[in-house]
CSV table of C-alpha atoms and ligand atoms in Angstrom, one decimal:
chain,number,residue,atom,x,y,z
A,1436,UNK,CA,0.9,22.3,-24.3
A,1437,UNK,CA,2.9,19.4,-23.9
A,1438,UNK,CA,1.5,15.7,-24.5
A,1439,UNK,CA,0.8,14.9,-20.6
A,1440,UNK,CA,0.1,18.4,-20.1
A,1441,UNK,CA,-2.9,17.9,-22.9
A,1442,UNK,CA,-3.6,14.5,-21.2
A,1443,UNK,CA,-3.8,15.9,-18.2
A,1444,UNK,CA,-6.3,18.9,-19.0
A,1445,UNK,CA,-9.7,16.9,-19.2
A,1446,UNK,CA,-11.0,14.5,-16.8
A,1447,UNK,CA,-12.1,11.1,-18.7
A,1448,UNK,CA,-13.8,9.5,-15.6
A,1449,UNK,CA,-15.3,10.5,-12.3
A,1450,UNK,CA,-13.2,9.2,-9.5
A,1451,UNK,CA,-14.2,5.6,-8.3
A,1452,UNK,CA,-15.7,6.1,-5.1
A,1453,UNK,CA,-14.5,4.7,-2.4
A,1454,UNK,CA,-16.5,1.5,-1.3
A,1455,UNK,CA,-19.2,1.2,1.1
A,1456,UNK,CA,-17.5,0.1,4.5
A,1457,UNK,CA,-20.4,-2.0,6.2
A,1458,UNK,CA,-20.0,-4.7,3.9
A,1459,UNK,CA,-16.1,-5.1,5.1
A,1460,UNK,CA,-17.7,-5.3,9.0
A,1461,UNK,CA,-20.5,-7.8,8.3
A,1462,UNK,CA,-18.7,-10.0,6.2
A,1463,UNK,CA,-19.2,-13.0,8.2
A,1464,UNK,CA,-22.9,-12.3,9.6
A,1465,UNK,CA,-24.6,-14.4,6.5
A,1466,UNK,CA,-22.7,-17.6,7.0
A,1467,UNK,CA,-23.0,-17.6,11.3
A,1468,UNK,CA,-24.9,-20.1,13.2
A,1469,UNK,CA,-26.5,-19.1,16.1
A,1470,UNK,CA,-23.4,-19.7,18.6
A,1471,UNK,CA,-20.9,-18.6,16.4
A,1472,UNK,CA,-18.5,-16.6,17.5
A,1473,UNK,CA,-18.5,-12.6,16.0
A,1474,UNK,CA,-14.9,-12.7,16.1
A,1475,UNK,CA,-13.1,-14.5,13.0
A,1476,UNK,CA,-11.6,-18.1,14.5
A,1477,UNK,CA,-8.0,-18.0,15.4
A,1478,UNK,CA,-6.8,-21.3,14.3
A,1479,UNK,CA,-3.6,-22.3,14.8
A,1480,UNK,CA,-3.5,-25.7,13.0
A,1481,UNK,CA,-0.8,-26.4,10.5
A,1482,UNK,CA,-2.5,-29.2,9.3
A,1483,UNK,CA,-6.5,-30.7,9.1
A,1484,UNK,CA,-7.9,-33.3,9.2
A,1485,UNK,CA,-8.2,-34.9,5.8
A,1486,UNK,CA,-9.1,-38.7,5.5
A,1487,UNK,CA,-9.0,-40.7,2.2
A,1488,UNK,CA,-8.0,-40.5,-0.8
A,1489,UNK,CA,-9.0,-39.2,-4.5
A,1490,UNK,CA,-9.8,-41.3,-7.5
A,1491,UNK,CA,-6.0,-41.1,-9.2
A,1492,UNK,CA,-4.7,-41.8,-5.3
A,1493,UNK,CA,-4.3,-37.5,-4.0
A,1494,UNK,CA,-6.1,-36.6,-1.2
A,1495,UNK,CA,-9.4,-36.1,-1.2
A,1496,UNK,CA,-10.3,-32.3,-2.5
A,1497,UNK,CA,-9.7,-30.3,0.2
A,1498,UNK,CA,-12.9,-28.3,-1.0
A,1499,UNK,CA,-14.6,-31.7,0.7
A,1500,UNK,CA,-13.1,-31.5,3.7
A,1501,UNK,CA,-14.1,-27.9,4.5
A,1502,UNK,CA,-11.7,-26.3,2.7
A,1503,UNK,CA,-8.2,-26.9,4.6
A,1504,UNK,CA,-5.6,-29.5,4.0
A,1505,UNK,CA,-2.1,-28.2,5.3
A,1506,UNK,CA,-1.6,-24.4,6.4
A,1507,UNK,CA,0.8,-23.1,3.8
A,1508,UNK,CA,-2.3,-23.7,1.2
A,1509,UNK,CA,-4.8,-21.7,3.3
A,1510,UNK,CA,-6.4,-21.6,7.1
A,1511,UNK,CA,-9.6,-20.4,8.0
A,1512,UNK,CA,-8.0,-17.3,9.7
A,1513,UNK,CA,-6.8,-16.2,6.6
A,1514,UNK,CA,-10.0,-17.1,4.7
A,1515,UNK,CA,-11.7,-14.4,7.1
A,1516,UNK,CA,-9.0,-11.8,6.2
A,1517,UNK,CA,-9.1,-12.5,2.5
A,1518,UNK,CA,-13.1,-12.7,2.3
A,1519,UNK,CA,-13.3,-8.8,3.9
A,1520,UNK,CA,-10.5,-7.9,1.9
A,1521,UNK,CA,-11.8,-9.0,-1.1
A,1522,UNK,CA,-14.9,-7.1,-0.1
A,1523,UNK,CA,-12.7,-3.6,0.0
A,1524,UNK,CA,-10.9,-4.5,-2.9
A,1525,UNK,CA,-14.2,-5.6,-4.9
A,1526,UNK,CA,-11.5,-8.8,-6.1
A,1527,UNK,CA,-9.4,-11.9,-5.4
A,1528,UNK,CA,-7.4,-11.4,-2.6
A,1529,UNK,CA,-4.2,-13.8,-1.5
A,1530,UNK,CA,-2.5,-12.4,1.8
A,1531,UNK,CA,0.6,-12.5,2.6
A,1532,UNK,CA,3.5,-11.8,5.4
A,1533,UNK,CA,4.3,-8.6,4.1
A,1534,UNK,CA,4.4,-5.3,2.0
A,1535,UNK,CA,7.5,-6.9,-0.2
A,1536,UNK,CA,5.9,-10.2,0.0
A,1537,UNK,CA,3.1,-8.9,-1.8
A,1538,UNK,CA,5.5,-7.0,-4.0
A,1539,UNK,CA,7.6,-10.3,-4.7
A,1540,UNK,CA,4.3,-11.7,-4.8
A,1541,UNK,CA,3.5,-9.9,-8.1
A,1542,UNK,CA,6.1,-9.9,-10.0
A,1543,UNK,CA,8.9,-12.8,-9.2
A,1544,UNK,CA,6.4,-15.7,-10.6
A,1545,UNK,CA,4.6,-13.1,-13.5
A,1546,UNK,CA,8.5,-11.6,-14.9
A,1547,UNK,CA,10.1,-14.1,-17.2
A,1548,UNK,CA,14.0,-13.6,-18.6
A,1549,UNK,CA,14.1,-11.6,-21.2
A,1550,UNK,CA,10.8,-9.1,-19.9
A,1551,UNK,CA,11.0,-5.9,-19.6
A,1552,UNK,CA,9.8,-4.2,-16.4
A,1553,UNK,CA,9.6,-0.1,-15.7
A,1554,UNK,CA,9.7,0.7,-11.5
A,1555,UNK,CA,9.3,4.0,-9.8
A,1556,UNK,CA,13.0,5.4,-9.4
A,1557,UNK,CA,11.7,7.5,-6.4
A,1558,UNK,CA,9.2,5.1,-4.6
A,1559,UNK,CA,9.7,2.8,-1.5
A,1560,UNK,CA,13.7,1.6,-1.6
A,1561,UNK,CA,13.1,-2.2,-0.6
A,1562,UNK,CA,11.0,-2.1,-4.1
A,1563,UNK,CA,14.1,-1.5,-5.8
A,1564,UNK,CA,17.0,-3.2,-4.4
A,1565,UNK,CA,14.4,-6.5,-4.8
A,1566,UNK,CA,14.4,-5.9,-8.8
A,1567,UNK,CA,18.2,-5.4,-8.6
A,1568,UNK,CA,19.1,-8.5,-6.8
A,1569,UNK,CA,16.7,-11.0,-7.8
A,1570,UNK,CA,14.7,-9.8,-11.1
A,1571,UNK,CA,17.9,-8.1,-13.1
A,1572,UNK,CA,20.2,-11.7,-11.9
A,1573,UNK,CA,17.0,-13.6,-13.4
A,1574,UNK,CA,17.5,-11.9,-16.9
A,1575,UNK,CA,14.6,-9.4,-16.6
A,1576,UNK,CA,15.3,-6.0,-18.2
A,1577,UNK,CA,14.6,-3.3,-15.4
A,1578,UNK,CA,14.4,0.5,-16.1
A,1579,UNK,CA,13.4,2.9,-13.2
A,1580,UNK,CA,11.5,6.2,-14.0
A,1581,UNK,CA,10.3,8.7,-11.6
A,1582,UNK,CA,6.5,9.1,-10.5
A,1583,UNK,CA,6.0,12.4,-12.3
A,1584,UNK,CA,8.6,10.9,-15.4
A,1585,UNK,CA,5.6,8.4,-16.0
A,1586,UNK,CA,3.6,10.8,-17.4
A,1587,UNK,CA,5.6,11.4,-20.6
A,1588,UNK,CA,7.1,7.8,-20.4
A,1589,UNK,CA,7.2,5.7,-23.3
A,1590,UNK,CA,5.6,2.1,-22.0
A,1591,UNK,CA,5.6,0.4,-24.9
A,1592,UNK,CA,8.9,-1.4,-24.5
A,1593,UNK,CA,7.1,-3.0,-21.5
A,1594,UNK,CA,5.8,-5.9,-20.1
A,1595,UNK,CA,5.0,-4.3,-16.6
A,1596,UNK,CA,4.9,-1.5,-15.4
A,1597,UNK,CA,4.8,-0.6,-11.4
A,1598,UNK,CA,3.4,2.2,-9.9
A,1599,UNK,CA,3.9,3.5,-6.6
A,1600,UNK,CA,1.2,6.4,-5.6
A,1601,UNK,CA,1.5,9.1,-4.1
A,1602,UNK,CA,5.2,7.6,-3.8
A,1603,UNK,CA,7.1,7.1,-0.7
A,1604,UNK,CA,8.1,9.4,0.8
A,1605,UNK,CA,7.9,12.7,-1.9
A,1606,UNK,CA,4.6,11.6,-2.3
A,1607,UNK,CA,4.3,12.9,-5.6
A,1608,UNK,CA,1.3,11.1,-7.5
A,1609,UNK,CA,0.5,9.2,-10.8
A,1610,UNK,CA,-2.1,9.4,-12.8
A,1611,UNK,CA,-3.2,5.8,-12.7
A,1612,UNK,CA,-6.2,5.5,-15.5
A,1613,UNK,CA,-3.3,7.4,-17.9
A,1614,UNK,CA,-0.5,4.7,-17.1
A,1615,UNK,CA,-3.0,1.7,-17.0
A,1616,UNK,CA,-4.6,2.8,-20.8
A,1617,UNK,CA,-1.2,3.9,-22.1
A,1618,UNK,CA,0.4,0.4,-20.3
A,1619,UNK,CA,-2.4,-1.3,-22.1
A,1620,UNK,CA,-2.5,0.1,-25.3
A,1621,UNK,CA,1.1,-0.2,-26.1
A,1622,UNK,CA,2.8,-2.5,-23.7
A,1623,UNK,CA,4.3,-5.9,-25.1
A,1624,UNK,CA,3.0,-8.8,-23.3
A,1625,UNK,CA,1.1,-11.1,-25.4
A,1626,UNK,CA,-0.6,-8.8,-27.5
A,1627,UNK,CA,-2.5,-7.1,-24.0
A,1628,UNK,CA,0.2,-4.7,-23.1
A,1629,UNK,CA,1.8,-4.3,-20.2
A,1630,UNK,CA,0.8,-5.3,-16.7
A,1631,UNK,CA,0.5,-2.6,-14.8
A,1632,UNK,CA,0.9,-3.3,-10.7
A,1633,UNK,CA,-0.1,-0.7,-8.2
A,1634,UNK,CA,1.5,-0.4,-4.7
A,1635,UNK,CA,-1.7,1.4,-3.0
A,1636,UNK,CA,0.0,1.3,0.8
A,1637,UNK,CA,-0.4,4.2,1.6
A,1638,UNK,CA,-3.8,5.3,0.9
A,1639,UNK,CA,-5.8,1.5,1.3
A,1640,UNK,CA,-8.5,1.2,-1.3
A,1641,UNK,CA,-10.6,3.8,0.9
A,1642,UNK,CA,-8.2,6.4,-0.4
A,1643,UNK,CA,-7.7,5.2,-3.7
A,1644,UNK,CA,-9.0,2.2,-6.4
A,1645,UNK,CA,-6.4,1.1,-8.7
A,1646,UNK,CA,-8.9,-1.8,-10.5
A,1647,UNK,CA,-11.1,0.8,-10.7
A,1648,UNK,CA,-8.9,2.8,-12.5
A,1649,UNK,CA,-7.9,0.0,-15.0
A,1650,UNK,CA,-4.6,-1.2,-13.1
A,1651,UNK,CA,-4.7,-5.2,-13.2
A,1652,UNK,CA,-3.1,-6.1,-9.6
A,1653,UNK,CA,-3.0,-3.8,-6.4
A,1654,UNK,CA,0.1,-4.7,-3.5
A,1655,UNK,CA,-0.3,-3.5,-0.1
A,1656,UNK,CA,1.6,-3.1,3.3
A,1657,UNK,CA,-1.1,-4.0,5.3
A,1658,UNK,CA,1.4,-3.3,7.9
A,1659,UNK,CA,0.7,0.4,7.7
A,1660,UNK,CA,-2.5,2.3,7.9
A,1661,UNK,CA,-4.7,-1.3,6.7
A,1662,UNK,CA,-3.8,-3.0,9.9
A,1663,UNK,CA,-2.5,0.3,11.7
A,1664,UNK,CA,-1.5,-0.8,15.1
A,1665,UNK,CA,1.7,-1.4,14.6
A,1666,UNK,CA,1.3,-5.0,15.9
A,1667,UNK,CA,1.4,-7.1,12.8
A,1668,UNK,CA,3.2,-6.9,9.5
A,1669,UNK,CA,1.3,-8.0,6.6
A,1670,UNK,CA,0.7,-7.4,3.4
A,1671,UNK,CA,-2.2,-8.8,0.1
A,1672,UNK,CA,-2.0,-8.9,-3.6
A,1673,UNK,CA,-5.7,-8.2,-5.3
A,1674,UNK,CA,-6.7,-8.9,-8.9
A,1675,UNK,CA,-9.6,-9.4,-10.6
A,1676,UNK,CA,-7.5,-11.6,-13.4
A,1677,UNK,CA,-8.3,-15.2,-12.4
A,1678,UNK,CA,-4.8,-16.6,-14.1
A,1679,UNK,CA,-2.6,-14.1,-12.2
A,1680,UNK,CA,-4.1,-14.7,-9.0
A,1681,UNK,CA,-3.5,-18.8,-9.5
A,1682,UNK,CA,-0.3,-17.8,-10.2
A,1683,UNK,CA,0.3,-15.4,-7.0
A,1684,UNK,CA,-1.5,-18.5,-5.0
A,1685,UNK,CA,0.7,-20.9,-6.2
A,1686,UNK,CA,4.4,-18.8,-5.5
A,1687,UNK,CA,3.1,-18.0,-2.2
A,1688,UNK,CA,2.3,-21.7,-1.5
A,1689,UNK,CA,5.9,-23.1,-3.0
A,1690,UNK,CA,7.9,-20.3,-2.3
A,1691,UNK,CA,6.4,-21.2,1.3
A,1692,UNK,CA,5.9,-17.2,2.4
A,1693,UNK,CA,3.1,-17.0,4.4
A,1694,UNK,CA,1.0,-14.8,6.9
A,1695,UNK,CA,0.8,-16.3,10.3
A,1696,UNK,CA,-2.2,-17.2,11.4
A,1697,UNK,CA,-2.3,-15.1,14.3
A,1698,UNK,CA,-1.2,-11.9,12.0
A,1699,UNK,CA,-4.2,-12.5,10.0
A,1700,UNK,CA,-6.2,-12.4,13.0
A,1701,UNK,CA,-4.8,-8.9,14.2
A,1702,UNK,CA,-5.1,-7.5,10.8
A,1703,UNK,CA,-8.4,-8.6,10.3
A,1704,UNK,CA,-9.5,-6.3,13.6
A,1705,UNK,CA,-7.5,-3.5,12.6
A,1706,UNK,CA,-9.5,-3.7,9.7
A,1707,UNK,CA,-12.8,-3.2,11.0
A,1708,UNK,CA,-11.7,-0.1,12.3
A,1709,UNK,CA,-9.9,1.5,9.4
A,1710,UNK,CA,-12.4,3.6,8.0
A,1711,UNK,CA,-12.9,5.5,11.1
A,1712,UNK,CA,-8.8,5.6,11.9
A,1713,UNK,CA,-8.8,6.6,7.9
A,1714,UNK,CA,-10.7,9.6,8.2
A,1715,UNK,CA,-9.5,11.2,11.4
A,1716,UNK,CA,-5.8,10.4,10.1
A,1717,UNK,CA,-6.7,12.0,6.7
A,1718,UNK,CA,-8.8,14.9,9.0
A,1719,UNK,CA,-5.7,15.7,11.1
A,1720,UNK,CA,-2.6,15.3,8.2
A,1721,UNK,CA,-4.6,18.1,6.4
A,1722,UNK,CA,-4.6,20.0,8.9
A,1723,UNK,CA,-1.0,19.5,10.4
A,1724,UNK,CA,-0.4,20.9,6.3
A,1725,UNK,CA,-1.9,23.6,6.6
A,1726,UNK,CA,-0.6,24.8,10.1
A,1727,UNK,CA,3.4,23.6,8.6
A,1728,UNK,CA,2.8,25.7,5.5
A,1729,UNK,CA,4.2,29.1,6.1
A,1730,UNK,CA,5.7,28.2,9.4
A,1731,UNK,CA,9.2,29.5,10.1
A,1732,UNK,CA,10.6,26.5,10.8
A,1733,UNK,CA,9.1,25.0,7.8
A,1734,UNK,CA,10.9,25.4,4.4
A,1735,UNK,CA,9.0,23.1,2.4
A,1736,UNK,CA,5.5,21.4,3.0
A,1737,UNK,CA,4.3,18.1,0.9
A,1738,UNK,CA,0.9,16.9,1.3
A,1739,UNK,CA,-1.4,15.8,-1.9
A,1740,UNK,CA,-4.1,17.7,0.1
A,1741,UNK,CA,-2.5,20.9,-0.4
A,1742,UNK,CA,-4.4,22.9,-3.4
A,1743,UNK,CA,-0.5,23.5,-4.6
A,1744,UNK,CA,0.9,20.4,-4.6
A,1745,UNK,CA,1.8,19.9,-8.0
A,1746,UNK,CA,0.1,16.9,-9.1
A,1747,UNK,CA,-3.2,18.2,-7.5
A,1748,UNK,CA,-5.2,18.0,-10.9
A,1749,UNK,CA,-4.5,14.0,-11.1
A,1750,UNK,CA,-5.1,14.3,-7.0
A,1751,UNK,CA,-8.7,15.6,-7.9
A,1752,UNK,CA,-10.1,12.6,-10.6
A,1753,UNK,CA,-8.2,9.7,-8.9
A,1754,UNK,CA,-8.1,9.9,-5.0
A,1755,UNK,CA,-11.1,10.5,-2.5
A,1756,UNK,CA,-8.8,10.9,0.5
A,1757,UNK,CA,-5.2,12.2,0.4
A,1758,UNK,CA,-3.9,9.9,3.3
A,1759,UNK,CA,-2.0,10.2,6.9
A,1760,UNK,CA,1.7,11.1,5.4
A,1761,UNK,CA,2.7,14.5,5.3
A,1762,UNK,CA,6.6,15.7,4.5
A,1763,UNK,CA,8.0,18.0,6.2
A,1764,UNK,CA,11.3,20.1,5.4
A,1765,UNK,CA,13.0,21.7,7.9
A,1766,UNK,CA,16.1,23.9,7.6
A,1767,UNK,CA,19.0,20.8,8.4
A,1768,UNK,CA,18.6,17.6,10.0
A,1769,UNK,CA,19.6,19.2,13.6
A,1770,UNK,CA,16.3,20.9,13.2
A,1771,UNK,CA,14.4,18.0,12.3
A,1772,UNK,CA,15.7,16.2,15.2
A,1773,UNK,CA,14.6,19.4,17.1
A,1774,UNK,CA,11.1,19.1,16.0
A,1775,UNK,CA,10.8,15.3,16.5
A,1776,UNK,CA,12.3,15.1,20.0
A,1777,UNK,CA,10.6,17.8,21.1
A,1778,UNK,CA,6.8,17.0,20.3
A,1779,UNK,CA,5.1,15.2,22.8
A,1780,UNK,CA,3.0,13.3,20.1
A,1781,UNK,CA,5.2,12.0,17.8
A,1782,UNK,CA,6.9,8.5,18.6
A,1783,UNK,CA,10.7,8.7,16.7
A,1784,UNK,CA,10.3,5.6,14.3
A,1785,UNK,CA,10.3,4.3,11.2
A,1786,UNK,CA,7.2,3.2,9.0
A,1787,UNK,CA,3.4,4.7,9.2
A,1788,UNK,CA,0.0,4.7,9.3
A,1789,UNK,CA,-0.4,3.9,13.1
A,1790,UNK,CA,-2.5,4.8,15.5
A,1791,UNK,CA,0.4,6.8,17.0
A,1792,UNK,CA,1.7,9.9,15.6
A,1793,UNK,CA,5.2,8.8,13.5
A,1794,UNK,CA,8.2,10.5,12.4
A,1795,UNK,CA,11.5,10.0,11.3
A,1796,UNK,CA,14.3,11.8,8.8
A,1797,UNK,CA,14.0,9.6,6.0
A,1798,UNK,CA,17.4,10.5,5.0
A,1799,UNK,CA,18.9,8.5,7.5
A,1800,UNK,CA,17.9,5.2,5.1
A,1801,UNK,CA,19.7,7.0,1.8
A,1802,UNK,CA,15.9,8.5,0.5
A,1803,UNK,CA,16.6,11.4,-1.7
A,1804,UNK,CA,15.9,13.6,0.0
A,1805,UNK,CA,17.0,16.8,2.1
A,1806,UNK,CA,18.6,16.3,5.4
A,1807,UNK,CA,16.0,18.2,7.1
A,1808,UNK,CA,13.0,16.1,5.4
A,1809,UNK,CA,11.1,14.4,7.8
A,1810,UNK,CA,8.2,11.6,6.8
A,1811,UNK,CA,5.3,12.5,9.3
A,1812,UNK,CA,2.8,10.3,9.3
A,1813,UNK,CA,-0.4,11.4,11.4
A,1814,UNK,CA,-2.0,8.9,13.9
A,1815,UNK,CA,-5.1,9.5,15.4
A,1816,UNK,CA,-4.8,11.4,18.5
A,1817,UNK,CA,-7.5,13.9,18.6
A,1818,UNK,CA,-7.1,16.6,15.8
A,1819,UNK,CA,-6.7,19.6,18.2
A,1820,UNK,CA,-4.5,18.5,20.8
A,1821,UNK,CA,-2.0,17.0,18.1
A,1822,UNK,CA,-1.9,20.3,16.0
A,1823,UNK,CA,-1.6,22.3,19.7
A,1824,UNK,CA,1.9,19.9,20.3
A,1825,UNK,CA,2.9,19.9,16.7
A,1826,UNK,CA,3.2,23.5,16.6
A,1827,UNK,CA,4.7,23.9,19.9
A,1828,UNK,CA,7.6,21.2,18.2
A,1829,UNK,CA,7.5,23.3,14.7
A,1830,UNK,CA,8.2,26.4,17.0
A,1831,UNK,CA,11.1,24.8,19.0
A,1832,UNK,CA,12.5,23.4,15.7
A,1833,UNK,CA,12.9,27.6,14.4
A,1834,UNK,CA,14.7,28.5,17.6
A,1835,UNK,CA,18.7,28.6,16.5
A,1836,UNK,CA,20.3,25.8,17.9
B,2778,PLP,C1,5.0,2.0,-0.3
B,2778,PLP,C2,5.5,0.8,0.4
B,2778,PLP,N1,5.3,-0.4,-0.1
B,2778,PLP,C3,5.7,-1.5,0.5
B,2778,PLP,C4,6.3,-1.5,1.7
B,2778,PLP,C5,6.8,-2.8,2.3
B,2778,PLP,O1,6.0,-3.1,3.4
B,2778,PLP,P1,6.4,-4.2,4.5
B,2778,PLP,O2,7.3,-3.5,5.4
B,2778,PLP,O3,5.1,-4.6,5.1
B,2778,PLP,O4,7.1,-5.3,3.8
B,2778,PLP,C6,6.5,-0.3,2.3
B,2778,PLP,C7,7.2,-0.2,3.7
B,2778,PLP,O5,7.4,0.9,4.2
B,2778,PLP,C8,6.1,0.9,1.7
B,2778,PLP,O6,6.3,2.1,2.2
């Protein structure tokens, strides 16, 4: 039996549940005043008001003044968005205006020249080209591997490691308490090994814990599923390491990238519905996998749901939902285009995890993958009129051309 193999055979932990949801949606009830409004305030002040000054001649500590001195350092929008992520996440949160920002977020100010950084070689593109045009100029050493590579990788020339799961879009997954005790035990930084950063987009901490699962910082899109109205893009760094969060504060306040205030406000109501978008997207994308498998039109079916998708042992101890994204192979890219033009349900786009049934061929954007590979993610129309138009579309896509 090979070494990952060996690793792989035993589970060492029972997989962190996901968190109580009413605690995200009453957040704010303890600190109201009768009055108050239930909805988070939508302030759109870039400054507040903040007279005097401090003892050395600063201003006064903005912790005095209720909190807010200029907007690029914090609003009270965000503070609401922050305070029910942090619930979900069980950490420190810092928003921010988007998945990369988050991804920039945790690694531009935490890489120095001269680290050593491993990134998933098969995992969302923008991920990459950032580490080639801005970490490798900056003198960091970057190595890609792929999301099943990990498990036999050696991390011990590393000072992080990054871990896209299940990745996007092959949605192959990685064993997260593995890489985090490996990353740990044998990774370079400062005698405490290597960081090890999770990109947890597409399955939102209902899906999947990363902290729980010993990673030390999780980056989302809260553009996708989080938010999952396709309204806002968004995105949060979480860690329950005080240091690296000051030090994700302060790039996001001097690097000057920040959430709008009126994003934060959208994504903070798409959050209070997520768990019950979550579980009928999660409902459905099982079931969409199971009606594609064996169909026709269908040569190849990807979903970590799937009792024979190949990392379903890992699937089992780490993830209590397998998430809205399901890949789809069809015979050419003719009929994938079949399939998507022709279901009623499906909006032609890019991204996912909204409300709206998504598709697109993600080899248009240079993915490697088939030409007939479509990214489906699953939306929340009701289960059996979605699967009713999917496989009239799945039909229409085996018809010659
Ligand atoms: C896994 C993953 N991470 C990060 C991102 C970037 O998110 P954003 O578009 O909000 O910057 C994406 C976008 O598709 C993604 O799929």
């Amino acid at each position: 039996m090979p070494d990952s193999a060996a690793r792989h055979s035993a589970a060492r932990h029972d997989v962190p549940a996901a968190p109580p949801f009413g605690p995200v949606l009453h957040h704010r009830a303890h600190g109201m005043a009768p009055g108050d409004a239930i909805s988070p305030p939508l302030v759109h002040a870039s400054a507040f008001h903040l007279p005097g000054a401090g003892p050395d001649g600063a201003p006064a500590e903005p912790a005095a003044q209720g909190g807010f001195q200029y907007a690029r350092w914090g609003t009270p929008t965000w503070a609401a968005l922050e305070a029910a992520l942090g619930v979900l996440e069980d950490a420190d949160v810092a928003v921010v205006p988007s998945g990369m920002a988050a991804i920039a977020a945790a690694l531009l100010p935490v890489l120095r020249p001269g680290d050593r950084a491993l990134l998933p070689a098969d995992g969302y593109g923008a991920t990459r080209a950032l580490a080639a045009e801005h970490l490798v100029p900056a003198g960091v050493h970057v190595d890609f591997v792929s999301t099943p590579g990990l498990a036999d990788a050696d991390l011990s020339a590393y000072d992080l490691v990054f871990v896209e799961t299940p990745s996007n879009p092959g949605l192959r997954v990685a064993d997260i308490a593995d890489v985090a005790a490996r990353a740990h035990a044998n990774g370079r930084r400062d005698g405490k090994g290597a960081l090890v950063v999770v990109d947890n987009t597409s399955l939102t901490p209902l899906g999947q814990r990363p902290l729980d699962l010993g990673a030390d910082v999780v980056v989302a899109s809260d553009t996708k599923a989080l938010n999952g109205h396709s309204d806002a893009l968004g995105g949060h760094v979480a860690s329950r390491d005080p240091e690296l969060m000051a030090r994700v504060r302060g790039w996001r306040t001097l690097a000057g990238g920040i959430l709008g205030t009126h994003e934060a406000w959208l994504i903070h109501r798409g959050l209070e519905t997520l768990e019950v978008r979550f579980a009928r997207m999660c409902a459905s994308a099982l079931a969409v996998a199971e009606l594609a498998t064996g169909h026709p039109a269908v040569r190849a079916v990807a979903y970590p749901g799937l009792p024979d998708h190949p990392d379903a042992a890992i699937v089992a101890r780490q993830m209590t939902a397998a998430g809205g994204v399901v890949g789809l192979e069809f015979a050419d890219a003719a009929a994938a285009e079949r399939f998507i033009g022709d279901a009623a349900y499906v909006v032609a786009q890019t991204s996912f995890g909204g409300t709206h049934t998504a598709a697109e061929r993600r080899a248009r954007w240079g993915d490697d993958v088939p030409a007939g590979f479509v990214r489906l993610s699953v939306g929340v129309e009701p289960t059996a009129e979605l699967l009713a138009d999917l496989a009239r579309a799945m039909d229409a896509a085996a018809e010659p051309a």
